[in-house]
Coordinates of C-alpha atoms in Angstrom, one line a residue:
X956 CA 48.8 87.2 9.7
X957 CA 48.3 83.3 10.5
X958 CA 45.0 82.4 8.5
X959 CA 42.7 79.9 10.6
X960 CA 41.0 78.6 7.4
X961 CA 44.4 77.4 6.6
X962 CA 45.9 76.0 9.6
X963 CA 42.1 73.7 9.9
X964 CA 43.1 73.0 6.4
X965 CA 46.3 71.4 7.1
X966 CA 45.0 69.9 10.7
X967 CA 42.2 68.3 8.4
X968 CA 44.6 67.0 6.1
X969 CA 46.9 65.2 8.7
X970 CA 43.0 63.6 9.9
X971 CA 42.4 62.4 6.3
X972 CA 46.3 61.1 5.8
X973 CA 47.8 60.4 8.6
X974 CA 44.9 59.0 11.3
X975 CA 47.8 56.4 12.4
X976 CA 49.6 59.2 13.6
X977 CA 46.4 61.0 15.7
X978 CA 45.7 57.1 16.9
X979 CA 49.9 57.2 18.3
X980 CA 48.7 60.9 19.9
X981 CA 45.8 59.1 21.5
X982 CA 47.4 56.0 22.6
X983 CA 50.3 57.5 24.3
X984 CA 47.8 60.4 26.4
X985 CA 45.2 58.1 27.4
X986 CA 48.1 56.1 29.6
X987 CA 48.2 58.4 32.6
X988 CA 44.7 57.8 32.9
X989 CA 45.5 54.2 33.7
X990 CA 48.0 54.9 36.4
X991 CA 45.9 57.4 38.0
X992 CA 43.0 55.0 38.3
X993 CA 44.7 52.5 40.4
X994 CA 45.9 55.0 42.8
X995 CA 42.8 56.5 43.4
X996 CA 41.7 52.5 43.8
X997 CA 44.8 51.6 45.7
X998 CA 42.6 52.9 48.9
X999 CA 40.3 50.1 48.4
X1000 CA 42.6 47.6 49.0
X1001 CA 45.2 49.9 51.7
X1002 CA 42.5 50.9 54.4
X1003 CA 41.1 47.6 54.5
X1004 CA 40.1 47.0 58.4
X1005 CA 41.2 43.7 59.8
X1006 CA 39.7 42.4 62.7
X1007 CA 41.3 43.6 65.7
X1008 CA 40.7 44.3 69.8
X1009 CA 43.0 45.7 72.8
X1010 CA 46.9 44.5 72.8
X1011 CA 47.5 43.5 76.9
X1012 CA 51.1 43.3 76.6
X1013 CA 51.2 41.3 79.9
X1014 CA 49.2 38.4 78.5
X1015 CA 50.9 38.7 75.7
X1016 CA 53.9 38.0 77.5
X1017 CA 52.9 35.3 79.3
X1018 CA 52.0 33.4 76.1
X1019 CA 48.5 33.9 76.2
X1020 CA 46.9 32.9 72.0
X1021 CA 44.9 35.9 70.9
X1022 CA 41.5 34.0 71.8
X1023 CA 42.6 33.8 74.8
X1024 CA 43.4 37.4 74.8
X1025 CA 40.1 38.6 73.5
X1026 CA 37.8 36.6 75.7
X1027 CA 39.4 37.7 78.9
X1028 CA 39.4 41.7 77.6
X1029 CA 37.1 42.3 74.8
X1030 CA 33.4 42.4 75.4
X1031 CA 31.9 39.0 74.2
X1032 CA 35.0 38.3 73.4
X1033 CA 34.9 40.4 69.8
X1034 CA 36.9 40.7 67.5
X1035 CA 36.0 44.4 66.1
X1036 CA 36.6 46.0 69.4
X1037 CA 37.6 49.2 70.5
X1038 CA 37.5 48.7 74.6
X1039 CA 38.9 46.0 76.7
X1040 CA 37.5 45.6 80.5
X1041 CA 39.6 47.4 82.9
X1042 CA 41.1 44.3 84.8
X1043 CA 44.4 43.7 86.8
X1044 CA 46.3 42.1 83.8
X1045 CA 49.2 41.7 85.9
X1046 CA 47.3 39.4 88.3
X1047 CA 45.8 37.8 85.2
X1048 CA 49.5 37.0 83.7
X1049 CA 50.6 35.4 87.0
X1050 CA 47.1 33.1 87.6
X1051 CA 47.1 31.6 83.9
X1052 CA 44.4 31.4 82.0
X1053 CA 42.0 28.9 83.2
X1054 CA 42.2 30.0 87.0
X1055 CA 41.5 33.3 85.2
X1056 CA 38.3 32.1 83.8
X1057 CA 37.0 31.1 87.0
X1058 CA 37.6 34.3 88.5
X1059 CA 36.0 36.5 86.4
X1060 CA 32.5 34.4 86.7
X1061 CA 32.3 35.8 90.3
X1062 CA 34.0 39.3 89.9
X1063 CA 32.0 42.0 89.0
X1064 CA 32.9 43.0 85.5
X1065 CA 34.5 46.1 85.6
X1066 CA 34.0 49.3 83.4
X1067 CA 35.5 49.4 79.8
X1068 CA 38.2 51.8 78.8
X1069 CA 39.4 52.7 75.5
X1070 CA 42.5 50.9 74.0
X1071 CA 46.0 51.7 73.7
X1072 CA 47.1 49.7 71.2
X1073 CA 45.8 47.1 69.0
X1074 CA 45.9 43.7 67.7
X1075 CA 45.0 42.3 64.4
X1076 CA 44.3 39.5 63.1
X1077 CA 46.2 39.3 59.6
X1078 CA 48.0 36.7 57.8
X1079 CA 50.9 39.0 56.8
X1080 CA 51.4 41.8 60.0
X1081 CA 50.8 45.8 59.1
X1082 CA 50.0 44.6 55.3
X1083 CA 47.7 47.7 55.3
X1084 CA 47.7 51.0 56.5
X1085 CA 45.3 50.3 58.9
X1086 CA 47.2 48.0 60.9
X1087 CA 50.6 49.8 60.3
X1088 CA 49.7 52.7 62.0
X1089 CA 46.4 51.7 63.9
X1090 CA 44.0 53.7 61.8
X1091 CA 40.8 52.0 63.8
X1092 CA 38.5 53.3 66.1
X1093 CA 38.9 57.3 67.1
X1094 CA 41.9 57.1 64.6
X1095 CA 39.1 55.9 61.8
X1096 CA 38.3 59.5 60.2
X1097 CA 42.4 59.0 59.2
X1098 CA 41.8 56.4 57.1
X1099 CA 39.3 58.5 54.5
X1100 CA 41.9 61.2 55.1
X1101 CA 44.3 59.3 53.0
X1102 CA 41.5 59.8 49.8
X1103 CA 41.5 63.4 50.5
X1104 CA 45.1 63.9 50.0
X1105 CA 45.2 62.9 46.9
X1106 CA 41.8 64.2 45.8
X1107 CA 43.0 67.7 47.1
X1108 CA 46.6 66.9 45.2
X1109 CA 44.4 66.3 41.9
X1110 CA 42.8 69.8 42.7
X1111 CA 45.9 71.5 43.6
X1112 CA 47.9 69.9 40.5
X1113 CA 45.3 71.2 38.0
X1114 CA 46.2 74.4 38.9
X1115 CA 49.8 74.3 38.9
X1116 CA 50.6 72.2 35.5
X1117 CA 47.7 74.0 33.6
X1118 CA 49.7 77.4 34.5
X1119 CA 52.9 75.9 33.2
X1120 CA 51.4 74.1 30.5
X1121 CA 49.9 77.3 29.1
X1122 CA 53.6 79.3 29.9
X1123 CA 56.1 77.0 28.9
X1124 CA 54.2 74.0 26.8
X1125 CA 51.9 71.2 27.1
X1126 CA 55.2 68.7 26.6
X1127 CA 57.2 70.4 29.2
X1128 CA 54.6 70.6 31.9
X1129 CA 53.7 66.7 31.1
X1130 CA 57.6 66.4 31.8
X1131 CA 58.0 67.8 35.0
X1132 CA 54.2 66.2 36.3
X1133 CA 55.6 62.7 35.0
X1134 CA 59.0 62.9 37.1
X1135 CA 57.2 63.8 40.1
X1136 CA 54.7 61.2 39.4
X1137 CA 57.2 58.5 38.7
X1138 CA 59.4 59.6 41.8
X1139 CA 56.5 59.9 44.0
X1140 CA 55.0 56.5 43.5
X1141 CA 57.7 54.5 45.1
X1142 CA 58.7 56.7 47.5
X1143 CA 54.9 56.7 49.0
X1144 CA 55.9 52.7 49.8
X1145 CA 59.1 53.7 51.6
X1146 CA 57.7 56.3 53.7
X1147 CA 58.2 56.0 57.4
X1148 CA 55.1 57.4 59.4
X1149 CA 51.3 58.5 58.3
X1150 CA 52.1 61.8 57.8
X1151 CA 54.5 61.4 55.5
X1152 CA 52.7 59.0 53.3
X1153 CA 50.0 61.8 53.3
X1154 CA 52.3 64.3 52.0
X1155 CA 53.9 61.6 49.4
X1156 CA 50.1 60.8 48.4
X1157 CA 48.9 64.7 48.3
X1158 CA 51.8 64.9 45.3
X1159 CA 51.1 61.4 43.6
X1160 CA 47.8 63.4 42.9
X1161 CA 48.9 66.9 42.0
X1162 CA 51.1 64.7 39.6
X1163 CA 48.9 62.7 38.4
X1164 CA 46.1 65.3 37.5
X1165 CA 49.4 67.1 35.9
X1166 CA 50.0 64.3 33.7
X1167 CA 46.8 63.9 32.8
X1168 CA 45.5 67.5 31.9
X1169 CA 48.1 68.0 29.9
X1170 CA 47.6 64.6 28.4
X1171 CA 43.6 65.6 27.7
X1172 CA 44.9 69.6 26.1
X1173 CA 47.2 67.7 23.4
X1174 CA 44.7 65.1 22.4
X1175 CA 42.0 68.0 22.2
X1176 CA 44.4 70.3 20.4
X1177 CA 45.9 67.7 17.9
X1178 CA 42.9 66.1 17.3
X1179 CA 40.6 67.4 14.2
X1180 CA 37.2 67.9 14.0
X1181 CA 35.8 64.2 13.0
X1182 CA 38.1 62.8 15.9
X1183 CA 37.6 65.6 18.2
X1184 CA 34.1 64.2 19.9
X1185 CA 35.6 60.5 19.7
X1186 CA 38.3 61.1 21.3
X1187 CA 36.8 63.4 24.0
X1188 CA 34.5 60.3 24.7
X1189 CA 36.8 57.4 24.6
X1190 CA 39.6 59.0 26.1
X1191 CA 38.9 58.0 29.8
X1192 CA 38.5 54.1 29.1
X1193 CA 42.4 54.3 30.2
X1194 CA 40.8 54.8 34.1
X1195 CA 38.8 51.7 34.4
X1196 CA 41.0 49.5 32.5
X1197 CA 43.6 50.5 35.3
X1198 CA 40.3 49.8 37.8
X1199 CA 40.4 46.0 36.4
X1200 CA 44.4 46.1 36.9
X1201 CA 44.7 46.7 40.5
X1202 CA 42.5 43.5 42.0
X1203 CA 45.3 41.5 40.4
X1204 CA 48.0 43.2 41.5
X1205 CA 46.7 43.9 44.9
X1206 CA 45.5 39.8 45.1
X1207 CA 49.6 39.0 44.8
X1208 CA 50.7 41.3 46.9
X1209 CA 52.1 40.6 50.5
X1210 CA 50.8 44.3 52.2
X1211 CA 50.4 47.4 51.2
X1212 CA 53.9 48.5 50.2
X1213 CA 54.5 45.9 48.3
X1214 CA 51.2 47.1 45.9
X1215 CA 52.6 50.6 46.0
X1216 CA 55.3 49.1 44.2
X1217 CA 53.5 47.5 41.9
X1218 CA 51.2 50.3 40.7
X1219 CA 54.3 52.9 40.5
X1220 CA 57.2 51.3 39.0
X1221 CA 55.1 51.1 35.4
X1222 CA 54.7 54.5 35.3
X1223 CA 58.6 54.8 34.3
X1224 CA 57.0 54.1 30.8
X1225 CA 55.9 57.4 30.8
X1226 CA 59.9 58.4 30.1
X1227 CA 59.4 57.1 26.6
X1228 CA 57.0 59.6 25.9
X1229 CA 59.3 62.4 26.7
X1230 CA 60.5 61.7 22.8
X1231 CA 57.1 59.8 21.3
X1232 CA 54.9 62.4 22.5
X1233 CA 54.8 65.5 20.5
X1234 CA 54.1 69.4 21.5
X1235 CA 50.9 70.9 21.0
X1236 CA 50.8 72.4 17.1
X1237 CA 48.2 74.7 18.4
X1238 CA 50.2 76.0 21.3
X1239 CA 53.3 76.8 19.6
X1240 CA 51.3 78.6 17.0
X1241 CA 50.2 80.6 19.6
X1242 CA 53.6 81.2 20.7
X1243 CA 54.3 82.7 17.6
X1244 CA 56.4 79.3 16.7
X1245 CA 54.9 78.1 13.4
X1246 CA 57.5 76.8 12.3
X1247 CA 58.2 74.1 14.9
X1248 CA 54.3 74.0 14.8
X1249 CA 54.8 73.1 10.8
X1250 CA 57.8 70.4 11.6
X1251 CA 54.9 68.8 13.4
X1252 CA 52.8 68.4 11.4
X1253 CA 55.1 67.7 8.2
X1254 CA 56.1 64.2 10.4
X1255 CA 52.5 63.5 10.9
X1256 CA 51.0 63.8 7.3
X1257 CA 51.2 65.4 3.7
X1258 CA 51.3 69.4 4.3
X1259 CA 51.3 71.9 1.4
X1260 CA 54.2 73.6 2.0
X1261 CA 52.9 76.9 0.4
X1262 CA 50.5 76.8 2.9
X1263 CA 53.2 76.8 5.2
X1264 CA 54.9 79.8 4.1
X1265 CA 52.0 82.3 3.8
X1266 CA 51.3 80.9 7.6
X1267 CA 52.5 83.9 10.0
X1268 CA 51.3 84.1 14.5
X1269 CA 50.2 87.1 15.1
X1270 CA 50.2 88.5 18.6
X1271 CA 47.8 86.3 21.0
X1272 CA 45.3 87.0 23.7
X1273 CA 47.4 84.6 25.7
X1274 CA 50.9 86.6 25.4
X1275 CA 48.9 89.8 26.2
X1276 CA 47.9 88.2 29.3
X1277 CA 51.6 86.4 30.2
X1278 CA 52.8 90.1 30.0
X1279 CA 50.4 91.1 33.4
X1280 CA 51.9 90.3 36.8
X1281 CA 50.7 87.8 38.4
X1282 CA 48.3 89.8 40.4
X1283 CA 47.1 90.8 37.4
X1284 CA 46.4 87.5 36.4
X1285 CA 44.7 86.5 39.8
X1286 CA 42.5 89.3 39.9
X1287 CA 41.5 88.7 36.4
X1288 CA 40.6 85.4 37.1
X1289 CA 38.3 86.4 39.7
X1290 CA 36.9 88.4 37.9
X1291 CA 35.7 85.9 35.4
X1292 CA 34.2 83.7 37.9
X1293 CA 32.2 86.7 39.3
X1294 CA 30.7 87.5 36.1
X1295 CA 29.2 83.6 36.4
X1296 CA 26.9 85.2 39.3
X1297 CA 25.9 89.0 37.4
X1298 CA 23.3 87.7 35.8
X1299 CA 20.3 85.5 37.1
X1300 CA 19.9 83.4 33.8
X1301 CA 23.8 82.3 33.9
X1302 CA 23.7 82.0 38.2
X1303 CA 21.0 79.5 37.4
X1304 CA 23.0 77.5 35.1
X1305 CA 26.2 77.6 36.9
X1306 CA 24.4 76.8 40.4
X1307 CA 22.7 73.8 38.6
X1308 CA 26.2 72.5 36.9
X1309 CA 27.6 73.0 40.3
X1310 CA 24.9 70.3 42.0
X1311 CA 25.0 68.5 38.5
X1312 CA 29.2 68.2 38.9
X1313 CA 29.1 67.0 42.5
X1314 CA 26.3 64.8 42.4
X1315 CA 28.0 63.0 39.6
X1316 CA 31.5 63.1 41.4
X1317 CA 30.3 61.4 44.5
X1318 CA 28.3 59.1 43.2
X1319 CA 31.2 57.7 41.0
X1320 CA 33.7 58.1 43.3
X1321 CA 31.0 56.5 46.3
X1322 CA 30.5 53.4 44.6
X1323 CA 34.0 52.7 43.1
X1324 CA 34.6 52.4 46.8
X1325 CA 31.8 50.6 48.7
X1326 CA 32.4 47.5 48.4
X1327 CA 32.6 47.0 51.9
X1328 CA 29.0 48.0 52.9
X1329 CA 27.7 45.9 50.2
X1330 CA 29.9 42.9 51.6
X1331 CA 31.3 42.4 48.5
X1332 CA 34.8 40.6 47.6
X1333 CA 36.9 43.9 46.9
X1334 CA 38.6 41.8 44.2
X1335 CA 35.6 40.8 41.9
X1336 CA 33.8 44.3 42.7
X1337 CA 36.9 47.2 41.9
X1338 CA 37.3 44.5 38.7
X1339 CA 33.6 44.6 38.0
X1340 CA 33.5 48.7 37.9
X1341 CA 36.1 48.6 35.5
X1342 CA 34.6 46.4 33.5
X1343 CA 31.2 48.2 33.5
X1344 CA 33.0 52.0 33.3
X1345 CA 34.5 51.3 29.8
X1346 CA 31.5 50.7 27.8
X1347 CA 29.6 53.8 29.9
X1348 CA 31.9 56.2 27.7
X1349 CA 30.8 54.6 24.2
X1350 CA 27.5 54.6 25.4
X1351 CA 27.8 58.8 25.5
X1352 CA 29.4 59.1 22.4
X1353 CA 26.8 57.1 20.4
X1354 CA 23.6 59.4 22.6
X1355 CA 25.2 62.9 21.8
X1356 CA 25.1 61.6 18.0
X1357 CA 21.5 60.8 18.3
X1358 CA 19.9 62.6 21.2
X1359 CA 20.3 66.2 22.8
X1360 CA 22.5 67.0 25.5
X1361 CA 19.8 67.5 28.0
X1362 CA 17.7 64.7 27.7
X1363 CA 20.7 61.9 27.9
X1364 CA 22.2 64.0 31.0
X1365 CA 18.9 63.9 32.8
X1366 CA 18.3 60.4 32.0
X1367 CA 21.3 58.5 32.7
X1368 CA 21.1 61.2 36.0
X1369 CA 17.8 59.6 36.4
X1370 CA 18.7 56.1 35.8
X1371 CA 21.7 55.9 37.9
X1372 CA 19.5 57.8 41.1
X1373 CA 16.3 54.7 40.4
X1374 CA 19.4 52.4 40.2
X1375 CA 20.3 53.0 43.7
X1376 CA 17.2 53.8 45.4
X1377 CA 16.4 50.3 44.6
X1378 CA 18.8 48.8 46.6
X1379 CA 16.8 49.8 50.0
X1380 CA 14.3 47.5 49.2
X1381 CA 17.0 44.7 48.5
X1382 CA 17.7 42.5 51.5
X1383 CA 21.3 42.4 52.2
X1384 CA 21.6 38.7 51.6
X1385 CA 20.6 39.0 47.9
X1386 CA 24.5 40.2 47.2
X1387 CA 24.1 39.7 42.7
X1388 CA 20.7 41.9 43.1
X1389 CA 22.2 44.5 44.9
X1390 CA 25.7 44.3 42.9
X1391 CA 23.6 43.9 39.7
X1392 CA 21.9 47.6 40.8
X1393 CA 25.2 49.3 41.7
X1394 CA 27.1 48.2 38.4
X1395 CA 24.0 50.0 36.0
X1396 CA 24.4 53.2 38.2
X1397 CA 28.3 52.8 38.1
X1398 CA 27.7 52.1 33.9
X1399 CA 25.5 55.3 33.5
X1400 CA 27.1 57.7 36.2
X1401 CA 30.7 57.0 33.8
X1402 CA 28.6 58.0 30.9
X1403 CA 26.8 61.4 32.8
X1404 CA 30.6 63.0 33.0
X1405 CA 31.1 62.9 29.3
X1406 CA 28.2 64.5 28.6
X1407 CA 28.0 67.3 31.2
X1408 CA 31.5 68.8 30.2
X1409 CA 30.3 69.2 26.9
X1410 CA 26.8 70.6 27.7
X1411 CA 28.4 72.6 30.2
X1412 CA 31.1 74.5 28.0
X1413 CA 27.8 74.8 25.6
X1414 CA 25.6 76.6 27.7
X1415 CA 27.6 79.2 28.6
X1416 CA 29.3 82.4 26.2
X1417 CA 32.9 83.1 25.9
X1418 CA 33.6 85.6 28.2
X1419 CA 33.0 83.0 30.9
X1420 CA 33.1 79.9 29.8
X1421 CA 36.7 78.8 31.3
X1422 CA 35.5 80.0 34.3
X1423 CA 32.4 77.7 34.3
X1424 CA 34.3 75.2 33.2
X1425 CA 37.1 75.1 36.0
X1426 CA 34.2 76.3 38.9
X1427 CA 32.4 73.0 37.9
X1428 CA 35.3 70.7 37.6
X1429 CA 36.5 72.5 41.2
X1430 CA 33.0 70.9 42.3
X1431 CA 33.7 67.9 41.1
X1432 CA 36.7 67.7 43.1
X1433 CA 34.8 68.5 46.1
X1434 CA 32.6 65.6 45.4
X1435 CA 35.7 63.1 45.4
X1436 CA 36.5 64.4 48.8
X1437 CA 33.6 63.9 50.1
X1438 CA 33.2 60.3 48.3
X1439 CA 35.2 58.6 51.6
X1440 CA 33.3 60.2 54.3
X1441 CA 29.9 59.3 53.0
X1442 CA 31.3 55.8 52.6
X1443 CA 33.3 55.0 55.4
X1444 CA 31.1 57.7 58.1
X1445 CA 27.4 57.2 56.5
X1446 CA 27.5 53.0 56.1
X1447 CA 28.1 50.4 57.9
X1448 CA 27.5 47.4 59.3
X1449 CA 23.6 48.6 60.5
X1450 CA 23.3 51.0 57.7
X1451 CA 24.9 49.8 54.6
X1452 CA 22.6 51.2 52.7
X1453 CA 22.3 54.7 53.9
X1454 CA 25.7 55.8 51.1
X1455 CA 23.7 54.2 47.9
X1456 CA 21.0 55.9 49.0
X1457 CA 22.6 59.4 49.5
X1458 CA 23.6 59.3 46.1
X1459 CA 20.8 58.2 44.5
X1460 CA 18.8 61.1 46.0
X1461 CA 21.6 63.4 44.4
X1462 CA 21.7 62.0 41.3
X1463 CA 17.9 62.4 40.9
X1464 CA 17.7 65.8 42.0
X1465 CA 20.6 66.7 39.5
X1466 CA 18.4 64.5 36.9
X1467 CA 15.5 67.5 37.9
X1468 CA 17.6 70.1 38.0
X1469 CA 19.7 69.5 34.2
X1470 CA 16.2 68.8 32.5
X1471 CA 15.1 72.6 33.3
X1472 CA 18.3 73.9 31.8
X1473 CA 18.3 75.1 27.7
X1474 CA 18.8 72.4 25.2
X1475 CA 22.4 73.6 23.2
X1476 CA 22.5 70.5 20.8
X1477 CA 22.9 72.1 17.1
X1478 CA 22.7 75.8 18.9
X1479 CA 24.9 78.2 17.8
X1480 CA 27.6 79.0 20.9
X1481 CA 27.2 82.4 22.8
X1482 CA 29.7 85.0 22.7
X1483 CA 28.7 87.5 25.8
X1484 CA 26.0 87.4 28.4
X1485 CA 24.1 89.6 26.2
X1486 CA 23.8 86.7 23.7
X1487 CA 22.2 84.4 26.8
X1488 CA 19.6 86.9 27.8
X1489 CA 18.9 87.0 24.2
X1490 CA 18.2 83.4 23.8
X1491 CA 14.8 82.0 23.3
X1492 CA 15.4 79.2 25.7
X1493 CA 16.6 79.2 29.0
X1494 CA 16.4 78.3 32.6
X1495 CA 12.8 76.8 33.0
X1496 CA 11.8 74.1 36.3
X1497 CA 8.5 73.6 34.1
X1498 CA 10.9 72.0 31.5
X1499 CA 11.1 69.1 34.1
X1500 CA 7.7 68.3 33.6
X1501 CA 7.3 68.7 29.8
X1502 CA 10.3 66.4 29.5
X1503 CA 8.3 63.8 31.4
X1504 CA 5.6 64.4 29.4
X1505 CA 7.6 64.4 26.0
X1506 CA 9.4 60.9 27.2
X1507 CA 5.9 59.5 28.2

């Protein structure tokens, strides 16, 4: 029989010994993170719009400059348009331009009809989606599709690798998600049409998330217990470090395909950790595999050998379960997530980690990208979340050490939601003010999602945990697909500031609803929903309001 107190033995010893070695572990997961961030940031700089109007091919023809163009057939002669006037081109073509001019001051204008096909005014032509495949005007809503695809890839991708990461090991299912990932990335720049590229960026993010759950299971499983909390802090600092990458690769790039390029090719790095990286001890433990599990750990650090030999895996929960069919499995699985709603005290929590999750998810996600309604330089701005995201993680770390779980939640929830709100009484013109607002809700937004996991997976017991887990991160994925829409559908040229403001109303109201939930800092962890009913603390709105008080 394998002796737990044992095996934390020898993890604890490899901490003590051999933290070089958990440092390699950390190094080499974190990188997916980096590649991941700059294709979700890649949109940024893809679905730019230039400024475009109606392509008459007969004026064209006739060697007619695009002002030329635009003042004959766009309305005031714009250069954001989506109609041109219904005129005889062909007549226009034959006249020239000037005879032209005089003849539409004593026509009547006639009505405007929808165009065609467009021009745009770019240095380099189709160097972004938009213009490649005229994504502009009804075609607009496509342009936040290409966000979805890969938000729903992430989604989908958890899903898949965690199944094979749990079947046939965390190495193998990082394997298989990193030669997808790496064959994906440059075949997304060669693809012919939109819906290809869709398809192409749907499995750069079912790869991606791949790579990087797995990544997240082997830190989590390798690491001991005075690294554990660290590294579940720090290990997202990869993301905005590949959010400060991008602006530079995307500034020297010609058009889009050529950035597509850029951002994939690195991720042939990841081959090398097809030897560096090594399988989960844990897992193979569990697979009855203790002495590859042992081979481990021998390279990483000083193991007692006797230790090794009175070590045994007994049977598992999780081989019981690889036995059911797949049904099975399924069913099961549902069945866990109904439990969530069985009782009223864990509905309440999981229906307030739900809000909690999506709030947080959009907000992130709904800044990252709106640097076009605050009419900032996309360069400086993606660079500038970055910059800010990184030290958002340490700022977590250091708060769970000192403070409970719910009162940093609620008030970097509360924060980031004042944050934003305050940009509605910023005039557009005072860009650093309102840039200066976005950043502190972009720094304490990164710093809500490592704390929320954790409180989450504390406030509910055992028998449901996973489930609240997964439910919450599947709400957090909803958020990211909705991030787009409220960017690109909600703002705008009139109302820029209707997205911030979105967002900080739901961050505030997820700052409400946390601070009513049980503190679980220092609380032991419940096994069964009998346990929660049990508790002396739960679900209260009245906490709210003793919070205040307390913090006044």
């Amino acid at each position: 029989m394998m002796d737990s107190t044992a095996i934390e033995a020898a993890f604890d010893k490899v901490g003590s010994e051999s933290s070089c070695w958990l440092w390699k572990v950390f190094l080499l997961t974190a990188l997916p993170g980096f590649f991941n961030a700059m294709h979700m940031m890649s949109y940024v700089f893809f679905t730019t719009i230039p400024p475009h109007w109606c392509k008459i091919d007969e004026l064209g023809a006739a060697g007619w400059t695009q002002e030329q163009i635009r003042n004959v057939s766009s309305p005031k002669g714009s250069k954001n348009s989506c109609f041109k006037y219904d005129w005889n081109y062909e007549k226009f073509a034959s006249i020239g331009y000037n005879e032209t001019l005089d003849l539409i001051k004593v026509e009547v204008k006639p009505e405007l009809i929808g165009c065609q096909a467009f021009e745009y005014e770019e240095s380099t032509p189709k160097s972004t989606i938009v213009s490649e495949w005229d994504l502009v005007c009804d075609r607009n809503h496509l342009r936040s599709f290409t966000q979805v695809t890969i938000a729903f890839g992430k989604f989908f991708g958890g899903f898949v690798f965690g199944a094979i990461s749990d079947k046939y090991g965390r190495k193998t299912s990082f394997a298989l998600a990193s030669m997808l990932y790496i064959t994906a990335g440059p075949l997304a720049a060669l693809v012919p049409n939109f819906t290809v590229f869709n398809i192409v960026r749907f499995t750069i993010g079912m790869a991606g998330s791949g790579a990087y759950g797995t990544c997240f299971t082997i830190v989590t499983e390798v690491a001991v217990r005075g690294y554990r909390t660290l590294f579940g802090c720090v290990f997202n600092v990869s993301y905005p470090v590949g959010y400060i990458v991008i602006p530079m690769a995307a500034y020297i790039s010609n058009d889009w395909r050529q950035l597509q390029l850029y951002i994939s090719i690195p991720a042939m790095i990841l081959v090398m950790h097809f030897c560096l990286l090594p399988e989960s001890p844990r897992w193979l433990l569990t697979k009855g595999r203790s002495g590859d599990a042992w081979k481990i750990l021998e390279k990483s650090g000083k193991i007692d050998r006797n230790i090794q030999q009175n070590t045994s895996a007994p049977p598992t929960r999780q081989e019981d379960t690889e036995r059911k069919s797949c049904i099975q499995r399924i069913l099961h699985s549902f069945g866990e997530i109904l439990s969530l709603f069985r009782s009223l005290e864990i509905f309440k929590r999981a229906i307030i980690c739900y809000i909690a999750w999506f709030s947080a998810s959009v907000t992130y996600y709904a800044i990252a990208l709106n640097a076009g309604n605050f009419s900032a330089n996309k360069y400086i701005y993606c660079a500038l979340n970055g910059v800010v995201e990184a030290p958002g993680y340490f700022l977590s770390f250091i708060c769970l050490v000192t403070f409970g779980r719910k009162a940093v939640s609620c008030l970097l929830f509360m924060i980031t939601g004042a944050s934003l709100l305050l940009i509605l009484l910023i005039p557009r013109d005072f860009q650093l003010a309102i840039l200066i607002m976005a950043l502190l809700g972009r720094f304490c937004i990164s710093a809500v999602f490592a704390v929320i996991i954790l409180q989450t997976s504390e406030l509910f017991p055992t028998v449901n945990r996973n489930s609240a887990v997964g439910t919450s991160l599947t709400m957090a994925q909803l958020g990211a697909v909705s991030a787009p829409y409220v960017v690109d559908f909600l703002g705008g040229e009139k109302y820029w500031f209707l997205p911030s403001t979105v967002c900080g109303i739901l961050t505030i109201c997820a700052g409400i609803l946390v601070a009513s939930l049980p503190e679980t800092k220092n609380k032991p962890l419940a096994n069964t929903i009998d346990d929660v009913k049990n508790q002396s603390e739960k679900v209260s709105f009245l906490s709210f309001f003793k919070f205040l008080c307390f913090c006044w």
